[in-house]
């Protein structure tokens, strides 16, 4: 039985269409001779590319369902949100017959995709302050053969958001239309996605993408969220094998749970950079107007009587021209702190000191462990660690707190065997991340520290010399502290010294195992602090390089 909504919304020929029978996922232990694939993998290929991928790979569907907080039957994966827009048009709009509502200024691809499909476009422009003309949209939907209403929130290019109540009002007033809410930038907004409203709102469709907040634009992975009947309808016009196997694999890897804290931290940073850049640009003599934004970009109107375009050109900065809206309108993407400082310099509102950023992200996944780490030597927060070994978390936190740097580290390891792989691999990624964040090492202090802790004492000396060396003299009386074994202490620091390419000398003694180990980790952090800290830009070596 076709639902009433699908009956009014679908193109009749699509509703009746028997979709092409795409083969499901490749099965193990089954001799699959049904898809005319080659029996051999391509020479030198790391990935099994000879087999067709599933049309909707199950593991990725569940991952995206979890990420967006809906059940798997409400998910359609496609090649970017762009393809989602195209599928919606093809499934619903007959050429020369049906119409869509668009609210300019907004994302340009809605109109392009509508024209390709031959759908009529009804423009209902946003107000003077980019507010949504709710009643005009409802009126236009009532008096025209409208199938789709495109709403973009946060809106590209204005950065403005639409209130949830307004969207639900339109959805309720327009039961014969699909309300498409494009949430390509919702991760940067202050209010959450409307995904929780789908179940109770039959005609609500949400578009999400990994292209903006999740650093995966080239993977081309978009998601349509909607009730199951709409998803089924869209699958009829979805090509048989839209997602390439390397994309499926790479996206699953990138979205592994250990990376999520890093994504969250980067999104938080991008939002705070957006506010910083906004506050700085407001003061710029080159800018006539700037609009507040909840996306990762800012819409600004440049003053016409200045040489700002020449200045931007001189700095090789490319902005997106929106002079079709009004003379001098440009959209500026918010970048990293360093990139934004270059931008602000071009607008003659440079912050006091433009110093280079010292941070690094390393993500490492093997059969034994999945670990990701983010260090920032110029920040002290956040320090957020989860390795699954409580005592080890506490020890790593000592290094970051006493070392005076920000550390986000998440690990999922084979703790059912023991702590060895997890501790060793955390040392590898932490060492690599610190090494990378140090960059050219200009201005760093290099050297060491003695730390008493109750009856225990640790003496730690470090030289960030670019050469690994390790000395460890400590008697640790007991075999470990809860799940953390004592012999992993020296192994951790030895591994760290190799990856950080540093000389690390540790001596410690005492009576209590917990005290001795904690004194070593704290002492290491303390020794690291002056070594990492920068004064000036001189490379501390008579050779002039490290
Ligand atoms: C970038 C963008 C998209 C396209 O996303 P992809 O997943 O990369 O295709 C969709 N909608 C809006 C509003 C965008 O700005």
XYZ file of C-alpha atoms and ligand atoms in Angstrom:
561
model
C 0.000 0.000 0.000
C 1.384 3.349 -1.050
C 1.073 6.063 1.603
C -1.162 9.032 0.794
C 1.802 11.384 0.910
C 3.813 9.328 -1.602
C 0.785 9.255 -3.898
C 0.588 13.062 -4.041
C 4.315 13.706 -3.964
C 5.854 11.131 -6.325
C 5.913 11.364 -10.092
C 3.385 8.729 -11.083
C 5.832 6.837 -13.310
C 8.407 6.708 -10.499
C 5.856 5.520 -7.942
C 5.021 2.650 -10.307
C 8.623 1.947 -11.283
C 10.209 -1.367 -10.470
C 13.722 -0.278 -9.518
C 16.815 -1.887 -10.999
C 17.784 -4.825 -8.800
C 21.205 -3.818 -7.507
C 23.153 -6.702 -5.977
C 23.450 -6.577 -2.191
C 26.730 -6.636 -0.294
C 29.310 -9.266 -1.270
C 28.898 -12.344 0.922
C 31.608 -14.419 2.512
C 31.501 -18.186 1.957
C 29.227 -17.801 -1.073
C 30.468 -18.331 -4.588
C 28.999 -15.230 -6.170
C 28.738 -15.710 -9.904
C 25.782 -13.362 -10.324
C 27.230 -9.963 -11.219
C 29.795 -10.609 -13.976
C 32.607 -9.309 -11.774
C 36.233 -10.251 -12.258
C 37.399 -13.023 -9.920
C 40.713 -11.179 -9.355
C 41.497 -7.984 -7.510
C 43.254 -5.305 -9.546
C 47.067 -5.684 -9.569
C 48.602 -3.822 -6.645
C 45.246 -2.691 -5.294
C 44.986 -2.553 -1.495
C 41.185 -2.598 -1.590
C 38.861 -5.259 -2.961
C 37.707 -3.327 -5.996
C 36.656 -6.246 -8.185
C 33.346 -6.625 -6.311
C 30.424 -4.209 -6.617
C 29.681 -2.354 -3.384
C 26.229 -2.506 -1.827
C 23.860 0.238 -2.947
C 23.458 1.226 0.710
C 26.322 -0.381 2.689
C 24.839 -1.528 5.962
C 27.713 -0.672 8.307
C 27.977 2.854 6.958
C 24.201 3.323 7.070
C 24.193 2.427 10.768
C 27.183 4.655 11.444
C 25.443 7.630 9.811
C 22.154 6.794 11.556
C 23.999 6.915 14.891
C 25.809 10.137 13.943
C 22.552 11.879 12.995
C 20.418 10.318 15.725
C 17.793 8.552 13.609
C 16.978 4.915 12.848
C 18.597 3.238 9.813
C 15.344 3.138 7.816
C 15.319 6.947 7.768
C 18.722 7.179 6.028
C 19.703 7.428 2.374
C 23.386 7.749 1.553
C 24.324 9.508 -1.672
C 27.138 11.331 -3.429
C 27.006 14.528 -1.434
C 23.928 16.453 -0.363
C 23.995 17.688 -3.982
C 22.900 14.281 -5.224
C 20.181 14.230 -2.552
C 18.769 17.440 -4.025
C 18.859 15.932 -7.504
C 17.166 12.688 -6.373
C 14.361 14.625 -4.673
C 13.679 16.569 -7.851
C 13.798 13.541 -10.117
C 11.499 11.503 -7.896
C 8.848 14.202 -7.490
C 8.822 16.803 -10.268
C 7.466 16.144 -13.734
C 9.077 18.369 -16.379
C 7.014 21.444 -17.257
C 4.381 20.445 -14.770
C 5.479 20.618 -11.142
C 7.162 23.404 -9.238
C 9.563 23.972 -6.355
C 9.784 26.910 -3.953
C 13.158 28.510 -3.380
C 13.932 31.437 -1.035
C 16.776 33.512 -2.534
C 19.417 34.437 -1.686
C 20.158 30.800 -1.020
C 22.218 27.828 -2.210
C 22.447 28.034 -6.000
C 22.211 24.332 -6.775
C 18.474 24.097 -5.915
C 17.612 26.220 -8.963
C 20.149 24.467 -11.212
C 18.873 21.000 -10.290
C 15.263 22.187 -10.775
C 16.105 23.529 -14.250
C 17.850 20.290 -15.226
C 14.709 18.400 -14.260
C 12.478 20.933 -16.040
C 10.647 21.870 -12.849
C 9.210 25.361 -12.508
C 10.846 27.590 -9.921
C 8.846 29.859 -7.650
C 11.111 32.369 -5.932
C 9.890 33.664 -2.567
C 12.756 35.955 -1.482
C 13.989 36.326 2.085
C 13.221 39.627 3.846
C 15.537 42.621 4.295
C 17.280 41.059 7.301
C 17.191 37.643 5.575
C 14.154 36.571 7.600
C 12.010 33.758 6.197
C 8.700 34.877 4.596
C 6.701 32.070 6.204
C 3.217 33.151 5.134
C 4.265 34.002 1.569
C 5.771 30.503 1.267
C 2.564 28.871 2.480
C 0.456 31.027 0.102
C 2.712 30.171 -2.859
C 2.501 26.450 -2.054
C -1.294 26.587 -1.856
C -1.804 28.374 -5.185
C 0.713 26.412 -7.340
C 1.447 22.765 -8.159
C 4.390 22.755 -5.734
C 6.114 19.502 -4.800
C 9.185 20.692 -2.886
C 9.962 23.629 -0.599
C 13.705 24.189 -0.155
C 14.748 25.795 3.135
C 18.411 26.177 4.019
C 19.405 26.572 7.672
C 21.974 27.906 8.370
C 21.479 29.512 4.979
C 24.204 29.690 2.387
C 25.305 32.508 1.731
C 23.672 34.582 4.491
C 24.525 32.426 7.529
C 21.036 33.050 8.932
C 19.065 30.278 10.649
C 15.392 29.409 10.458
C 13.555 28.789 13.731
C 12.285 25.260 14.283
C 8.744 26.561 14.922
C 8.677 28.262 11.505
C 9.714 25.079 9.723
C 7.140 22.986 11.567
C 4.457 25.595 10.805
C 5.219 25.369 7.080
C 5.287 21.562 7.235
C 1.885 21.488 8.920
C 0.363 24.043 6.533
C 1.732 22.281 3.428
C 0.884 18.572 3.823
C 1.044 17.980 0.049
C 4.630 19.184 -0.226
C 7.992 17.925 1.014
C 9.767 20.438 3.235
C 13.470 20.042 2.499
C 15.642 21.485 5.261
C 19.234 21.699 4.063
C 21.373 21.455 7.195
C 24.774 21.390 5.472
C 26.121 23.779 8.155
C 24.058 22.800 11.195
C 27.134 21.566 13.096
C 28.264 25.219 13.351
C 24.880 26.521 14.548
C 23.782 27.142 18.132
C 20.632 25.027 17.859
C 20.547 21.335 16.974
C 19.364 19.584 13.838
C 15.645 18.971 13.317
C 16.296 15.247 12.855
C 14.312 14.430 16.012
C 11.204 15.968 14.381
C 11.159 13.608 11.397
C 9.172 10.817 13.060
C 6.313 13.156 13.941
C 6.458 15.145 10.682
C 5.614 12.979 7.699
C 6.732 15.452 5.015
C 9.991 16.663 6.600
C 13.227 15.867 4.761
C 16.659 16.847 6.075
C 19.893 17.019 4.103
C 23.227 16.506 5.843
C 26.766 16.356 4.526
C 30.273 15.388 5.630
C 31.731 18.066 3.334
C 31.746 21.000 5.728
C 32.155 20.095 9.423
C 33.758 16.669 8.906
C 36.625 17.561 6.544
C 35.422 15.063 3.905
C 34.299 17.170 0.917
C 36.231 15.019 -1.536
C 34.665 11.795 -0.238
C 31.277 12.995 -1.552
C 29.070 11.634 1.166
C 25.709 13.221 1.779
C 22.731 11.870 3.674
C 19.022 12.343 3.184
C 17.041 11.916 6.413
C 13.320 11.279 6.045
C 10.583 8.814 6.936
C 10.926 5.369 5.391
C 8.358 5.793 2.544
C 10.269 8.833 1.220
C 13.598 6.995 1.489
C 12.110 4.066 -0.453
C 10.861 6.424 -3.152
C 14.279 8.062 -3.512
C 16.014 4.677 -3.747
C 14.078 4.074 -6.942
C 15.947 6.893 -8.686
C 19.284 6.289 -6.951
C 21.855 4.694 -9.290
C 22.594 1.016 -8.506
C 26.079 1.553 -7.015
C 26.485 5.207 -6.053
C 29.220 4.893 -3.412
C 32.705 3.668 -4.262
C 34.268 1.108 -1.928
C 37.332 3.284 -1.060
C 34.919 6.077 -0.078
C 32.875 3.741 2.104
C 36.042 2.461 3.826
C 37.628 5.871 4.248
C 34.469 7.481 5.678
C 34.033 4.655 8.197
C 37.647 5.108 9.255
C 37.359 8.882 9.547
C 34.169 8.627 11.605
C 35.529 6.007 13.993
C 34.557 6.744 17.575
C 38.087 7.691 18.671
C 38.057 10.615 16.205
C 34.811 12.179 17.362
C 36.352 14.219 20.183
C 38.718 15.779 17.642
C 35.862 16.701 15.298
C 33.977 18.217 18.244
C 37.004 20.253 19.275
C 37.593 21.482 15.718
C 33.961 22.513 15.286
C 34.131 24.380 18.604
C 37.307 26.126 17.448
C 35.824 27.036 14.116
C 32.837 28.618 15.848
C 35.063 30.636 18.143
C 37.225 31.677 15.157
C 34.048 32.787 13.349
C 33.172 35.076 16.274
C 36.749 36.365 16.489
C 36.920 37.125 12.758
C 33.468 38.758 12.879
C 34.482 40.984 15.803
C 37.709 41.992 14.031
C 36.124 42.626 10.612
C 33.426 44.856 12.140
C 36.270 47.326 12.852
C 37.743 47.158 9.369
C 37.615 50.346 7.315
C 37.182 48.201 4.186
C 33.836 46.769 5.236
C 30.478 48.483 4.885
C 28.332 45.743 6.409
C 28.762 42.274 7.873
C 26.039 39.833 8.834
C 26.083 37.536 11.866
C 26.394 33.901 10.825
C 25.838 30.486 12.344
C 27.746 28.722 9.558
C 31.474 28.466 8.777
C 31.419 31.605 6.624
C 30.566 35.287 6.846
C 28.717 37.378 4.279
C 30.140 40.896 4.013
C 29.640 43.956 1.856
C 32.933 45.588 0.902
C 33.185 49.365 0.629
C 33.439 50.305 -3.019
C 35.783 53.303 -2.582
C 38.790 51.352 -1.262
C 41.586 49.213 -2.670
C 40.534 46.087 -0.761
C 40.327 43.986 -3.910
C 43.926 44.850 -4.771
C 44.994 44.056 -1.187
C 43.258 40.662 -1.298
C 44.882 39.913 -4.621
C 48.321 40.837 -3.266
C 47.869 38.359 -0.419
C 46.535 35.703 -2.856
C 43.276 35.455 -0.935
C 40.272 34.162 -2.849
C 36.768 34.995 -1.623
C 33.441 34.019 -3.156
C 31.900 36.834 -5.169
C 28.202 37.530 -4.505
C 27.907 40.813 -6.400
C 24.736 39.393 -7.955
C 23.090 40.128 -4.571
C 24.476 43.638 -4.274
C 27.662 45.437 -5.314
C 30.632 44.445 -3.115
C 29.034 41.379 -1.528
C 31.461 38.522 -0.821
C 31.319 35.364 1.236
C 34.357 34.592 3.395
C 34.966 31.040 4.605
C 36.298 30.858 8.159
C 39.634 29.043 8.124
C 42.237 27.994 10.672
C 43.548 30.573 13.114
C 46.628 31.109 10.967
C 44.599 31.502 7.757
C 42.206 33.912 9.449
C 45.122 36.005 10.652
C 46.321 36.357 7.063
C 42.802 37.447 6.089
C 42.573 39.953 8.943
C 45.947 41.398 7.964
C 44.619 42.036 4.447
C 41.664 43.856 6.021
C 44.154 45.874 8.155
C 42.774 44.518 11.437
C 45.586 42.086 12.191
C 45.770 40.772 15.751
C 48.764 42.005 17.811
C 51.120 39.132 17.130
C 50.685 36.708 14.281
C 52.475 33.693 15.653
C 52.517 30.341 14.036
C 50.232 27.691 15.461
C 51.839 24.625 17.043
C 49.315 21.833 16.923
C 48.952 18.410 15.359
C 46.407 15.672 14.884
C 47.372 12.008 14.474
C 44.914 9.193 13.929
C 46.211 5.628 13.872
C 44.139 2.500 13.385
C 45.507 -1.039 13.469
C 43.980 -4.422 14.245
C 45.033 -3.964 17.876
C 44.177 -0.333 18.581
C 42.354 2.711 17.267
C 43.836 5.904 18.613
C 43.502 9.532 17.764
C 45.251 12.437 19.366
C 45.240 16.192 19.037
C 47.873 18.335 20.745
C 48.100 22.104 20.821
C 51.210 23.545 22.417
C 49.761 27.079 22.479
C 46.633 26.143 24.470
C 46.166 24.544 27.893
C 42.561 23.419 27.336
C 40.993 21.029 26.673
C 42.706 18.088 28.347
C 40.424 15.189 27.588
C 41.682 11.613 27.704
C 39.967 8.267 27.397
C 42.093 5.165 26.856
C 39.910 2.670 28.707
C 42.598 2.374 31.422
C 41.638 4.736 34.226
C 45.082 4.997 35.834
C 46.770 5.567 32.468
C 44.270 8.359 31.658
C 45.234 9.955 34.941
C 48.953 9.649 34.072
C 48.540 11.127 30.567
C 46.568 13.963 32.082
C 49.569 14.663 34.361
C 51.805 15.006 31.319
C 49.456 17.486 29.632
C 48.590 19.516 32.756
C 52.162 19.727 33.972
C 53.501 20.065 30.444
C 51.128 22.989 29.900
C 49.559 21.890 26.622
C 46.133 20.850 25.328
C 45.679 17.129 24.730
C 42.652 15.279 23.349
C 43.382 11.553 23.216
C 40.935 8.714 22.640
C 41.937 5.090 22.358
C 40.085 1.850 21.877
C 42.450 -1.070 22.259
C 42.499 -4.803 22.869
C 42.309 -4.448 26.649
C 40.733 -7.891 26.869
C 44.272 -9.167 26.190
C 46.211 -6.683 28.320
C 47.306 -3.040 28.489
C 50.421 -3.499 26.340
C 49.233 -2.484 22.857
C 47.115 0.394 24.097
C 49.878 1.942 26.214
C 52.544 1.407 23.556
C 50.408 2.792 20.725
C 49.358 5.808 22.785
C 53.068 6.533 23.243
C 53.547 6.256 19.470
C 50.792 8.700 18.534
C 51.540 11.112 21.387
C 55.223 11.159 20.413
C 54.376 11.690 16.737
C 51.888 14.456 17.531
C 54.315 16.325 19.826
C 57.069 15.940 17.247
C 54.872 17.334 14.469
C 53.486 20.170 16.616
C 57.014 21.303 17.519
C 57.595 22.216 13.874
C 60.962 23.922 13.313
C 61.488 24.135 17.134
C 62.439 27.791 16.939
C 62.511 29.378 20.379
C 61.946 26.217 22.428
C 63.714 25.631 25.757
C 64.800 22.002 25.265
C 65.708 20.757 28.793
C 64.710 19.047 32.673
C 63.164 18.637 36.255
C 63.157 16.948 39.690
C 59.856 16.170 41.359
C 59.170 14.887 44.871
C 55.853 13.216 45.642
C 55.418 12.207 49.269
C 58.165 9.625 49.895
C 58.846 9.153 46.155
C 61.086 11.215 43.921
C 61.471 11.373 40.158
C 64.221 13.109 38.258
C 63.435 13.632 34.598
C 65.673 15.250 32.025
C 64.599 15.865 28.464
C 66.409 17.113 25.427
C 64.188 17.748 22.408
C 67.256 17.269 20.301
C 65.756 15.506 17.282
C 67.614 12.312 18.343
C 66.072 9.484 20.344
C 67.889 8.252 23.470
C 66.492 6.638 26.595
C 67.748 5.927 30.120
C 65.515 4.550 32.836
C 66.514 3.667 36.393
C 63.621 3.017 38.712
C 62.633 0.255 41.065
C 58.869 -0.085 41.075
C 57.934 -2.495 43.906
C 54.551 -3.777 42.701
C 53.487 -5.275 39.359
C 51.054 -2.477 38.605
C 48.262 -0.126 39.598
C 44.831 -1.602 38.801
C 44.885 -2.503 35.063
C 48.093 -0.607 34.369
C 51.282 -2.652 34.586
C 54.485 -1.217 36.027
C 56.683 -2.559 33.241
C 54.704 -0.409 30.761
C 56.118 2.746 32.383
C 59.567 2.364 30.895
C 58.128 0.966 27.661
C 55.829 3.991 27.325
C 58.633 6.510 27.730
C 61.041 4.570 25.534
C 58.455 4.495 22.728
C 57.726 8.164 23.280
C 61.402 9.046 23.082
C 61.692 7.231 19.749
C 58.681 8.970 18.193
C 59.387 12.381 19.687
C 63.038 11.979 18.733
C 64.090 13.177 22.164
C 66.584 12.136 24.812
C 64.622 11.140 27.904
C 66.445 10.247 31.130
C 64.351 9.076 34.065
C 65.444 8.114 37.588
C 62.981 7.426 40.362
C 62.720 5.808 43.757
C 60.211 5.471 46.558
C 58.040 2.958 48.419
C 54.554 3.306 46.991
C 54.040 2.130 43.397
C 51.275 4.652 42.650
C 53.450 7.509 43.972
C 56.532 6.468 42.031
C 54.673 6.136 38.730
C 52.741 9.351 39.223
C 55.925 11.200 40.148
C 57.514 9.992 36.895
C 54.575 11.124 34.697
C 54.208 14.453 36.512
C 57.937 15.008 36.453
C 57.970 14.254 32.750
C 55.231 16.857 32.187
C 57.159 19.399 34.269
C 60.348 18.690 32.358
C 58.456 18.991 29.105
C 56.925 22.373 29.944
C 60.068 24.541 29.680
C 61.312 22.343 26.842
C 58.194 23.028 24.752
C 57.809 26.680 25.683
C 58.959 29.250 23.234
C 60.874 32.434 23.846
C 61.702 34.328 20.700
C 62.393 32.590 17.436
C 65.997 31.440 17.876
C 66.630 27.733 17.307
C 68.430 26.640 20.507
C 71.364 24.898 18.929
C 74.851 26.003 17.996
C 74.281 24.151 14.722
C 71.268 26.379 13.939
C 68.914 23.452 13.437
C 67.282 20.703 15.489
C 27.967 22.738 0.278
C 26.499 22.636 0.301
C 25.839 21.484 -0.118
C 26.559 20.389 -0.831
O 27.058 19.448 -0.002
P 27.808 18.160 -0.621
O 27.482 17.110 0.356
O 29.233 18.502 -0.695
O 27.214 17.890 -1.960
C 24.491 21.399 0.046
N 23.791 22.424 0.554
C 24.379 23.564 0.938
C 23.567 24.661 1.491
C 25.745 23.718 0.794
O 26.326 24.878 1.099
